CSV table of C-alpha atoms (C1' of nucleotides) in Angstrom, one decimal:
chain,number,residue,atom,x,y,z
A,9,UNK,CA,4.5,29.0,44.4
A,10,UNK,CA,3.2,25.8,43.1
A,11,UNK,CA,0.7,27.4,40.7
A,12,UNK,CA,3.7,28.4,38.9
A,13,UNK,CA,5.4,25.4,39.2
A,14,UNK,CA,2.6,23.1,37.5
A,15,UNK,CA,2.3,25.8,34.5
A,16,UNK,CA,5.6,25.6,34.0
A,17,UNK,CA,5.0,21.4,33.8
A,18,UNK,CA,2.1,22.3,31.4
A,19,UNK,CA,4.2,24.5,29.1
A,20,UNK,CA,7.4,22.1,28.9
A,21,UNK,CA,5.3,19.3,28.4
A,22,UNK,CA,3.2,21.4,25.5
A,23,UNK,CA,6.8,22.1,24.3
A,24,UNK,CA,7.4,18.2,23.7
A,25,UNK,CA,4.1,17.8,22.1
A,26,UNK,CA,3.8,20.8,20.0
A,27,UNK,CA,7.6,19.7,18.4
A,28,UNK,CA,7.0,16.2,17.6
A,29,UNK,CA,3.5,16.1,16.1
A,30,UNK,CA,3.0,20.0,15.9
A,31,UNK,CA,0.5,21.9,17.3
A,32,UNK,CA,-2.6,21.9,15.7
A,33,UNK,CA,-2.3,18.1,15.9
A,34,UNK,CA,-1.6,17.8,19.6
A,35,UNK,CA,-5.2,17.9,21.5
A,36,UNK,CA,-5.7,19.3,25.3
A,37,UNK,CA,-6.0,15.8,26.2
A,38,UNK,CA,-3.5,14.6,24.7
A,39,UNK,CA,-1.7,17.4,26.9
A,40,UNK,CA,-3.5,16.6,29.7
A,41,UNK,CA,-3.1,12.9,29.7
A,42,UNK,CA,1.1,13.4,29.5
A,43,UNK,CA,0.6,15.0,32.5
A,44,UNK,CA,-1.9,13.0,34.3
A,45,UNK,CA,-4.7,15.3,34.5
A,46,UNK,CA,-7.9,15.7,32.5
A,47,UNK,CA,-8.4,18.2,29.8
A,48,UNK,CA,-10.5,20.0,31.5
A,49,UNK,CA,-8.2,20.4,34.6
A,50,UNK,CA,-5.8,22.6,32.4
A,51,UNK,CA,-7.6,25.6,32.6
A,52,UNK,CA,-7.5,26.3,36.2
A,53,UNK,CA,-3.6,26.9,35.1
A,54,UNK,CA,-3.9,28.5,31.5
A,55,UNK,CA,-6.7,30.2,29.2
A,56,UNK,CA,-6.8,28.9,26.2
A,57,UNK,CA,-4.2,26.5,24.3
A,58,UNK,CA,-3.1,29.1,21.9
A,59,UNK,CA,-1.7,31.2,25.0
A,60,UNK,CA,0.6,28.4,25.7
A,61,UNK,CA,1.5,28.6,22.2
A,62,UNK,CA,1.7,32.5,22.4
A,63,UNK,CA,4.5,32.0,25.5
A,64,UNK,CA,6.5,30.1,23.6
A,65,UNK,CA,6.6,32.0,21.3
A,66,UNK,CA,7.2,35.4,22.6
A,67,UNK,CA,9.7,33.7,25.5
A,68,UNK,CA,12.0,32.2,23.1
A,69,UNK,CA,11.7,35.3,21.1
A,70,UNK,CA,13.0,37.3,24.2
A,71,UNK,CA,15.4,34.7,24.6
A,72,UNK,CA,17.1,35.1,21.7
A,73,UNK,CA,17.2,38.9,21.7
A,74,UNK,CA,18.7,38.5,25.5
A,75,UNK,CA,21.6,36.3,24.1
A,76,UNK,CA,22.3,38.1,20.6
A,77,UNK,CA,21.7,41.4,20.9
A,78,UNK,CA,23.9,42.6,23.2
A,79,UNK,CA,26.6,40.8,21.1
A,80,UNK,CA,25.8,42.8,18.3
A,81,UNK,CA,26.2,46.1,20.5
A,82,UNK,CA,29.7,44.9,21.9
A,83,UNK,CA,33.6,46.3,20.7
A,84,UNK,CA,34.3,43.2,19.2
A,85,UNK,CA,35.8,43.0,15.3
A,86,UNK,CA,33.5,42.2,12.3
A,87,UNK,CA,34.5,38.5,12.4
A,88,UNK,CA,34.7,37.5,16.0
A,89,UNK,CA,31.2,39.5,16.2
A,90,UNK,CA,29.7,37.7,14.0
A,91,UNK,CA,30.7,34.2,15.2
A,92,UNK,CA,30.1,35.2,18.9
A,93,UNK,CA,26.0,36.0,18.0
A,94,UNK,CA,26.2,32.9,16.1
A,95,UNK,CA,27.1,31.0,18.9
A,96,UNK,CA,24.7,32.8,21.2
A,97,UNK,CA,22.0,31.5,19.1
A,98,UNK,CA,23.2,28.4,18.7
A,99,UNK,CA,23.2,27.8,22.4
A,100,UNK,CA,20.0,29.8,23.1
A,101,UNK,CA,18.9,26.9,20.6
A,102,UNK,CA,20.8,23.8,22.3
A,103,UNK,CA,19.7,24.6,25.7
A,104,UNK,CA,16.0,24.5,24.6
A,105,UNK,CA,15.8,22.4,21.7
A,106,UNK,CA,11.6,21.8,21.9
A,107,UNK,CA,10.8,25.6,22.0
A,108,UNK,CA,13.3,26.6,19.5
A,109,UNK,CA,11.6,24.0,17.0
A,110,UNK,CA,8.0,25.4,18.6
A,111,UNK,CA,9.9,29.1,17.9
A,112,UNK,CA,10.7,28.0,14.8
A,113,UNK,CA,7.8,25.9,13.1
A,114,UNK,CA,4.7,26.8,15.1
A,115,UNK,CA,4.1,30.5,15.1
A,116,UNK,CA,2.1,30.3,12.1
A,117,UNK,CA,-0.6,29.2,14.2
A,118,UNK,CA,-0.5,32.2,16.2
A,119,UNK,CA,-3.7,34.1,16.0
A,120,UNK,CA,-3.6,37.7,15.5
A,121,UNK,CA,-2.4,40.3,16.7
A,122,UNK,CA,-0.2,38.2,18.1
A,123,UNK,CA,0.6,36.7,15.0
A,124,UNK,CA,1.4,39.9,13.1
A,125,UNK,CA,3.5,40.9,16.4
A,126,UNK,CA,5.7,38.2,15.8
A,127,UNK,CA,6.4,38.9,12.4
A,128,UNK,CA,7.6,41.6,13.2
A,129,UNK,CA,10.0,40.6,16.0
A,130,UNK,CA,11.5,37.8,13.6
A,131,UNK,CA,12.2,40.2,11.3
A,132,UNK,CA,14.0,42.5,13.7
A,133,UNK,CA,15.8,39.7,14.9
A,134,UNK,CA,16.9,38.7,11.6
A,135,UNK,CA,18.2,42.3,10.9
A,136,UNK,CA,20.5,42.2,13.6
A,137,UNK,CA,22.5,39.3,11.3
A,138,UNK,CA,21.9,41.4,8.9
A,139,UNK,CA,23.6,44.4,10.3
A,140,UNK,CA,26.6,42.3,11.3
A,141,UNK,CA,27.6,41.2,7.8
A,142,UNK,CA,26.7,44.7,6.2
A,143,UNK,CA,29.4,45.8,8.8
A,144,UNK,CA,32.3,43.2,8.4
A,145,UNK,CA,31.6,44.2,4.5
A,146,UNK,CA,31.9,47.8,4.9
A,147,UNK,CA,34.9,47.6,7.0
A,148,UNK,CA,36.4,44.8,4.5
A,149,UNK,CA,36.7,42.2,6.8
A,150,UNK,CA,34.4,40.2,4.8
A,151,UNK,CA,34.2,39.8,1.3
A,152,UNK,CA,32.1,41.5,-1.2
A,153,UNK,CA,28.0,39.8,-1.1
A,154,UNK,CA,24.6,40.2,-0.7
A,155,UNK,CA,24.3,40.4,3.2
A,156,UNK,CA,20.6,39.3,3.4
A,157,UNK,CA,21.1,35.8,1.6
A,158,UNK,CA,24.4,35.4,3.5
A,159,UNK,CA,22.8,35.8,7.1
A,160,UNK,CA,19.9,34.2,6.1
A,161,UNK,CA,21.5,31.4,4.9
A,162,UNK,CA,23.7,31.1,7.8
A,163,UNK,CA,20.5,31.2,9.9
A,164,UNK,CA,19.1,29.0,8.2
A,165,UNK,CA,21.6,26.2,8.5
A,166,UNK,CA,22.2,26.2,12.2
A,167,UNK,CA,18.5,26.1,12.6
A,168,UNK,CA,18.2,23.2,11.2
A,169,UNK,CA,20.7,21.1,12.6
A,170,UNK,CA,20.0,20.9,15.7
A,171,UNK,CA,16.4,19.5,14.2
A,172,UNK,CA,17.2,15.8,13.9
A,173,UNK,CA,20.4,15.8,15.9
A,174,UNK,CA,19.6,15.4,20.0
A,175,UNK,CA,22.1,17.7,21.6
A,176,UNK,CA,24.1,16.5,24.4
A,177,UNK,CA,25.0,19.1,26.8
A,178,UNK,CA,28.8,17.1,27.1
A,179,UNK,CA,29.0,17.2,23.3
A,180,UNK,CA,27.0,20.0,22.5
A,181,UNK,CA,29.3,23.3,23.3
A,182,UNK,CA,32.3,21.9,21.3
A,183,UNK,CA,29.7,21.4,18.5
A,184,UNK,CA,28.5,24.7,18.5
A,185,UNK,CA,31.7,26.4,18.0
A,186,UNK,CA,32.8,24.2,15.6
A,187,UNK,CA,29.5,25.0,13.4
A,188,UNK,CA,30.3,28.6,14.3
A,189,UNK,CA,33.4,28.6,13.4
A,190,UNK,CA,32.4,26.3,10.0
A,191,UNK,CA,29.7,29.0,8.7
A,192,UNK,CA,31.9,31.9,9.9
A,193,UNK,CA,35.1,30.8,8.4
A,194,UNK,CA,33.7,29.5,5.1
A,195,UNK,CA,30.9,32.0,3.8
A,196,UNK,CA,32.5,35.3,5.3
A,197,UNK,CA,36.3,34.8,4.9
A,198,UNK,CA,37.2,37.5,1.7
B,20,UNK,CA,-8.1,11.8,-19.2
B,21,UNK,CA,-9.9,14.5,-16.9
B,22,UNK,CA,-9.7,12.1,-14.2
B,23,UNK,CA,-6.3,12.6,-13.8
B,24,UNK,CA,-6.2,16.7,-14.1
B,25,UNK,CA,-9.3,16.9,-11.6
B,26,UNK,CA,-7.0,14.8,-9.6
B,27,UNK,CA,-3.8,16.7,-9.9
B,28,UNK,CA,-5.9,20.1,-9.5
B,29,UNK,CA,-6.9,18.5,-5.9
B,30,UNK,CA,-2.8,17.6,-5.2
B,31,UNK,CA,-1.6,21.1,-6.6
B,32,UNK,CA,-4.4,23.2,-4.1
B,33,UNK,CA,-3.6,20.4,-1.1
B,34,UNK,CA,-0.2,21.5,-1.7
B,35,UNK,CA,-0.6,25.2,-1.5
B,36,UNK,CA,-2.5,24.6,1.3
B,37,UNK,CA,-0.7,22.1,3.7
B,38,UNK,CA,2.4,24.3,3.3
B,39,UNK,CA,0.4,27.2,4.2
B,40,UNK,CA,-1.3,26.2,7.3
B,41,UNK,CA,-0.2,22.7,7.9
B,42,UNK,CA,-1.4,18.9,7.3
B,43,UNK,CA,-3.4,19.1,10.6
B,44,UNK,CA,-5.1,22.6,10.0
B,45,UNK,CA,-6.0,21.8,6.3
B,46,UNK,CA,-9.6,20.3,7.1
B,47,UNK,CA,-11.2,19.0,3.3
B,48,UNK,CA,-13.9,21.3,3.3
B,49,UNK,CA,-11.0,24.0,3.1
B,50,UNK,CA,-9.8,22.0,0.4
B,51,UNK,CA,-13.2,21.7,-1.5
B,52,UNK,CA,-13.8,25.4,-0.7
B,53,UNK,CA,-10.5,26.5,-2.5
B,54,UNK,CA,-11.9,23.8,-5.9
B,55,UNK,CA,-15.1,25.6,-5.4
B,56,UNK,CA,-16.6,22.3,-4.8
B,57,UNK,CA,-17.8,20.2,-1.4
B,58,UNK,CA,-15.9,18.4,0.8
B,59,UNK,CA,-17.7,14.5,0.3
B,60,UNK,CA,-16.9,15.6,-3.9
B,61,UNK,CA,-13.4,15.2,-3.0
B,62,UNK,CA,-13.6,11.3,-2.3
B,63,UNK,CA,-14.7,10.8,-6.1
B,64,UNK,CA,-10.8,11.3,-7.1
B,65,UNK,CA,-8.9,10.4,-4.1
B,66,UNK,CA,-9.7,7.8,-1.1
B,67,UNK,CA,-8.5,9.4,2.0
B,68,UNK,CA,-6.9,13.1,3.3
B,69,UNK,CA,-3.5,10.8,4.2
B,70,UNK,CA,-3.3,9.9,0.6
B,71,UNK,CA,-2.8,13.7,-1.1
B,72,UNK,CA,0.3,13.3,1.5
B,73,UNK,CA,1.4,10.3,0.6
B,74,UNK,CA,1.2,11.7,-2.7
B,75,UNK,CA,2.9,14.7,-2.4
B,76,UNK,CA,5.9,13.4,0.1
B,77,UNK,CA,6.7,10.2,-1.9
B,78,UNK,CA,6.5,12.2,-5.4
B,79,UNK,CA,8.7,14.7,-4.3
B,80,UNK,CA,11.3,11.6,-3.3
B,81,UNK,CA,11.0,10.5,-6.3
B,82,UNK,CA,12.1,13.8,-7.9
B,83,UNK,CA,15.0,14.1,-6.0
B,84,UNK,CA,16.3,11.1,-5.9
B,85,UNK,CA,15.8,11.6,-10.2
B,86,UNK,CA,17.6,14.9,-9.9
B,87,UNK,CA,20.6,13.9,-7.7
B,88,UNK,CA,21.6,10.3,-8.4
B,89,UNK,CA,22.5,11.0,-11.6
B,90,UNK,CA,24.6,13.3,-10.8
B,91,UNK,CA,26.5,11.3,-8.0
B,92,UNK,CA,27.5,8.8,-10.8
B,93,UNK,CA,28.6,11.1,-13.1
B,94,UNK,CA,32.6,11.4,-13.7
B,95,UNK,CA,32.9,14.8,-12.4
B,96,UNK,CA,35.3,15.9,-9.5
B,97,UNK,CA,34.4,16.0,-6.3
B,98,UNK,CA,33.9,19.9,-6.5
B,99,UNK,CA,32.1,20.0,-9.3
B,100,UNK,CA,30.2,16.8,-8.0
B,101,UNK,CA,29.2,17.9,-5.4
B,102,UNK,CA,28.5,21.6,-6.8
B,103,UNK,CA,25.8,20.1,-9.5
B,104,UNK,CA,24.2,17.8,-6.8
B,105,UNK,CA,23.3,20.5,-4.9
B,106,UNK,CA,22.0,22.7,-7.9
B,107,UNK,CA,19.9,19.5,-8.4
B,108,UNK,CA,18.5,20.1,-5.4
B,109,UNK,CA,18.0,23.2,-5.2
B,110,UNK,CA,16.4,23.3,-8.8
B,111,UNK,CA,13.8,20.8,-7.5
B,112,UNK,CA,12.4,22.7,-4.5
B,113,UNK,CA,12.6,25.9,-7.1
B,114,UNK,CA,10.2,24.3,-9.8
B,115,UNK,CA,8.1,22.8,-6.9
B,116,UNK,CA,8.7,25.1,-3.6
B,117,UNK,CA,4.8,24.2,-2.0
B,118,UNK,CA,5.4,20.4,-2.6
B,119,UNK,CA,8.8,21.1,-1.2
B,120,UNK,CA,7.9,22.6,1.8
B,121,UNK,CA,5.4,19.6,2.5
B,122,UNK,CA,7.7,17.0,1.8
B,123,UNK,CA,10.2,18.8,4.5
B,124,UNK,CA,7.6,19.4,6.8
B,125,UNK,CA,5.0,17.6,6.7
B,126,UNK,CA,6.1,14.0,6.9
B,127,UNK,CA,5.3,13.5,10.3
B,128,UNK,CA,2.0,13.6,9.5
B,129,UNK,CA,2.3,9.9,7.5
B,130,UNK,CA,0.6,7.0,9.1
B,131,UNK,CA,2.5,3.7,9.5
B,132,UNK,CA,4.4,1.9,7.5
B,133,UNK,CA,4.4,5.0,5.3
B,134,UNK,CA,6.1,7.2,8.0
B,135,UNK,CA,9.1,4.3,8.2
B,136,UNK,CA,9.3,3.8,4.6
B,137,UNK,CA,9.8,7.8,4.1
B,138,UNK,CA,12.4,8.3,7.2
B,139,UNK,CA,14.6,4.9,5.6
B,140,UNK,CA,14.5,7.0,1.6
B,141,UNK,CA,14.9,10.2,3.7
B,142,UNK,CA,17.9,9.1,5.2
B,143,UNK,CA,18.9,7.2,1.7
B,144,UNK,CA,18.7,10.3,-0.1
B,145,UNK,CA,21.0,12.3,3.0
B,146,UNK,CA,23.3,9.5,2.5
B,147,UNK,CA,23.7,10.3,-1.2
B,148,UNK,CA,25.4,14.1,-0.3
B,149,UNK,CA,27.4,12.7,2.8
B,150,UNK,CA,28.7,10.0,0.1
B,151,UNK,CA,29.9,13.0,-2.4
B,152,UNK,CA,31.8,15.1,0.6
B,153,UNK,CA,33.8,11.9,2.1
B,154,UNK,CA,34.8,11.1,-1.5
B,155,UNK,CA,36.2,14.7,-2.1
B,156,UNK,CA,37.7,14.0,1.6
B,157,UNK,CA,39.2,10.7,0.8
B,158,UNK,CA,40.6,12.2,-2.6
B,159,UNK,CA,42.2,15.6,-0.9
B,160,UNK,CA,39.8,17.8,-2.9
B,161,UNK,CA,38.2,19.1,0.7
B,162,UNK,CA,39.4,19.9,4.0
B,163,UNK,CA,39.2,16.9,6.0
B,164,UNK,CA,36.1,17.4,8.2
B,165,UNK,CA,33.1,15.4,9.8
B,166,UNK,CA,31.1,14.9,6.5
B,167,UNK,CA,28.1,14.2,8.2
B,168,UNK,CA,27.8,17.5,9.7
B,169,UNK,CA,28.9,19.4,6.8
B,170,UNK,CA,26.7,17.3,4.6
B,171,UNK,CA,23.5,18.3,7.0
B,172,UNK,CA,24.9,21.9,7.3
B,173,UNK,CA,24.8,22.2,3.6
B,174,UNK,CA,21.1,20.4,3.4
B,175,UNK,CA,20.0,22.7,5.8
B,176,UNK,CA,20.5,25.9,4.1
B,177,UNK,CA,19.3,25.2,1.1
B,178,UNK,CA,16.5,23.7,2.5
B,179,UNK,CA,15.4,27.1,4.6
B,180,UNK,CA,16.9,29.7,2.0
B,181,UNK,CA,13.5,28.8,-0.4
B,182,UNK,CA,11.3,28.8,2.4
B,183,UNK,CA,10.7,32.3,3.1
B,184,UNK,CA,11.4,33.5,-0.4
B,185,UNK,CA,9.3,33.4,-3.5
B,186,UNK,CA,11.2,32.3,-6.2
B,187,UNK,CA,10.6,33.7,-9.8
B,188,UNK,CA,11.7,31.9,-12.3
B,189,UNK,CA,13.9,34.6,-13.6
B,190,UNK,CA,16.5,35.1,-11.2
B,191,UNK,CA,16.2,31.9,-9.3
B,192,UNK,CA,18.6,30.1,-11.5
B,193,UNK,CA,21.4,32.6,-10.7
B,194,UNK,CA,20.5,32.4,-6.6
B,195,UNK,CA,20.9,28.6,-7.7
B,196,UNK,CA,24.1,28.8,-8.9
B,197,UNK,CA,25.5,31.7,-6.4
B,198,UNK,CA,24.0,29.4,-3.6
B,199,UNK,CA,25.1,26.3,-4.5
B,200,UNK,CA,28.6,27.7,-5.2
B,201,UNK,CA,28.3,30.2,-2.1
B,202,UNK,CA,28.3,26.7,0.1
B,203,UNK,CA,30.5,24.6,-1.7
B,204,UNK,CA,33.3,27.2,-2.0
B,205,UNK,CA,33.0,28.1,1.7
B,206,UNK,CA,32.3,24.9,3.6
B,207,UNK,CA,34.6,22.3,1.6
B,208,UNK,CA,37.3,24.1,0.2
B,209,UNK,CA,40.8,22.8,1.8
C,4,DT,C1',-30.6,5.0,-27.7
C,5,DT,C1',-28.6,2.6,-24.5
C,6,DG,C1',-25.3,2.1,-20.8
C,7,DG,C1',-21.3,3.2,-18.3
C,8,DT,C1',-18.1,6.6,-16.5
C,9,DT,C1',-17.2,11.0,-14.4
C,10,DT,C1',-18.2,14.4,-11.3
C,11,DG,C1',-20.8,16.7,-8.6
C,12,DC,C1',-24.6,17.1,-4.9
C,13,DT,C1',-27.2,16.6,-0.1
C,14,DA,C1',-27.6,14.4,4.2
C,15,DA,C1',-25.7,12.3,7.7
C,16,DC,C1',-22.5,9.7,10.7
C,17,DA,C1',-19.5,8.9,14.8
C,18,DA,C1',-15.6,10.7,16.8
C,19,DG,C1',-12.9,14.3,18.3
C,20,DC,C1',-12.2,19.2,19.2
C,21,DG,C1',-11.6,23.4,22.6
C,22,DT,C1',-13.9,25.0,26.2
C,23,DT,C1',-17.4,26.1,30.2
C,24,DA,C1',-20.0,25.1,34.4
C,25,DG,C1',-20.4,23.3,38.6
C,26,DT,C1',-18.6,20.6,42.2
C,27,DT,C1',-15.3,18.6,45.6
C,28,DA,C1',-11.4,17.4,48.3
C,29,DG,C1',-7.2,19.1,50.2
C,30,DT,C1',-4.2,22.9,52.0
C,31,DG,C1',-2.7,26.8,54.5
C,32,DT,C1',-4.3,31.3,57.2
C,33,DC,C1',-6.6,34.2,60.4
D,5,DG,C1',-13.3,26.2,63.4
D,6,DA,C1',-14.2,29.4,59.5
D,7,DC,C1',-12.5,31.0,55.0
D,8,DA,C1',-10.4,31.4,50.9
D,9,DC,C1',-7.4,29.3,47.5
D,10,DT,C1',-5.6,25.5,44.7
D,11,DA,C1',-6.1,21.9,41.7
D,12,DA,C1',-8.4,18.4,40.5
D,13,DC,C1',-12.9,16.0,38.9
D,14,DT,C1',-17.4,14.8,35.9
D,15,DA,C1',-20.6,16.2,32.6
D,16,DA,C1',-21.7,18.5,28.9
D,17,DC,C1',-21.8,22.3,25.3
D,18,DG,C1',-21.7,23.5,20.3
D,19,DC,C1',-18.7,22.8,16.6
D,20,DT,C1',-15.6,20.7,13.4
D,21,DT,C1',-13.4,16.6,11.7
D,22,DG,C1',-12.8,12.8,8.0
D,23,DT,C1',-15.7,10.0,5.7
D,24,DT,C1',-19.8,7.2,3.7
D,25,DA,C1',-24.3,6.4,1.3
D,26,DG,C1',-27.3,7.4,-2.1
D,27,DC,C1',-28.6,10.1,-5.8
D,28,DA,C1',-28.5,13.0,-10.2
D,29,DA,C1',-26.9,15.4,-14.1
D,30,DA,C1',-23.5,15.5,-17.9
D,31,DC,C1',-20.7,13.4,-21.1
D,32,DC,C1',-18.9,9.7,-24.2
D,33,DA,C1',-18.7,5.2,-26.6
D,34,DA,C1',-21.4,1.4,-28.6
DNA sequence: TTGGTTTGCTAACAAGCGTTAGTTAGTGTC
DNA sequence: GACACTAACTAACGCTTGTTAGCAAACCAA
């Protein structure tokens, strides 16, 4: 299918441009013209430039629910849990560093419902950090804190570094763990 | 002087706003709408939409670099060095979380030479924490590490922790302290 | 009272925006 | 060879953008 095929070119090239000068500053032709075409010539592939935002959005989103979630659900102990989500969102992150920064900065430009929708799902997402530090705390494998800043904290910081850093794939899994590891070991160790 | 306050009134809403919906999806009649006033009014007290920006981005350099540089001179240990530079920080984007948000955001946005001359004080400024943790390296105070990373680790949280939360003025000293302490103990101790 | 400064207004500009309409050339299918 | 589909085009739409020009009322200093 080659229809397909060039929406997918439209959407990773939107993923470049939406992450470098953001997306209410990046223009259908400016769109088109990294990809050859005219603006006009992008809507026999998409309907409207906010849907491109909108599957970002929502596929990252599933993304990261696909790579955490069943982490969470797994036999694993408080700690190793805890670092293994981490590094499945780390790597959700590395392997797709322009959405994730789309993902992450964008989304506010989502109209609604959609914008609402996603809301929610971030916060969802979020509680499943959540959950894993209330749970290494109740069994007393971490130390005694308030969970919410903890997770978001540790959220927070792997979400930004991969920001400003490009992320070789040679490079990039030994980074992650070590990061893992770094957040794991440091804030949560009682 | 009223010149000045009808001039900081326009940099306080721009603020407010630019972190709320972006540089790019501010337009100046939104601007003059939220002064109750019209959009060509605006160009009595400032001379262009880039300006409020550079306003905002290179006044908020200022005010770290006023906060922290002290403190990286000071006699302290490296702990403690490090400890008070980061409540520096974080006390900055506390007192001034929408200016914040712009000046971590919003950058991009700067036209050149402006955009070069805030990425060379951006990295400055980076420089000024990866400084404090090779020093407690170098003197066996913290675990010997890549200080880079740790230094943009640490950064990084504290730099997302205020994004999403409203901070009263109450209890945001304590998160300050429990934060700042909540990184330092964790990441750096050896 | 005069004259300047401050702060606002209306009207308008050229450029850029997302998007639609209508068309056309190429491609594969019966 | 006829037909539908794909993917591009040109032209244009109504609207919004940042900004300028010219003017007027209010205030303050001399």
């Amino acid at each position: 299918m080659k229809t397909l095929a060039r929406k997918d070119q439209i959407r990773l090239k939107a993923q470049m441009l939406f992450r470098e000068r953001g997306y209410s500053a990046t223009s259908m032709r400016d769109l088109a013209d990294e990809l050859g075409i005219e603006a006009a010539s992008l809507y026999n592939h998409i309907s409207s430039k906010e849907e491109i935002l909108q599957g970002i959005c929502f596929g990252m989103a599933e993304s990261f629910f696909a790579a955490v979630e069943p982490v969470t659900l797994s036999a694993l102990d408080p700690k190793a849990k805890l670092q293994s989500a981490l590094e499945a969102h780390l790597r959700v992150i590395a392997e797709n560093s322009d959405a994730s920064a789309v993902f992450l900065h964008e989304w506010r430009h989502l109209g609604e419902p959609f914008l609402s929708d996603f809301k929610l799902m971030r916060r969802r997402y979020e509680k499943l950090f959540v959950t894993l530090v209330e749970e290494g705390i109740a069994r007393d494998s971490f130390k005694k804190m308030d969970a919410r800043v903890v997770a978001r904290t540790i959220l927070s910081a792997t979400n930004w570094t991969f920001e400003s850093q490009k992320t070789s794939k040679s490079d990039g899994d030994a980074t992650i763990q070590q990061i893992a590891e770094l957040l794991v070991e440091g804030l949560i160790r009682r």
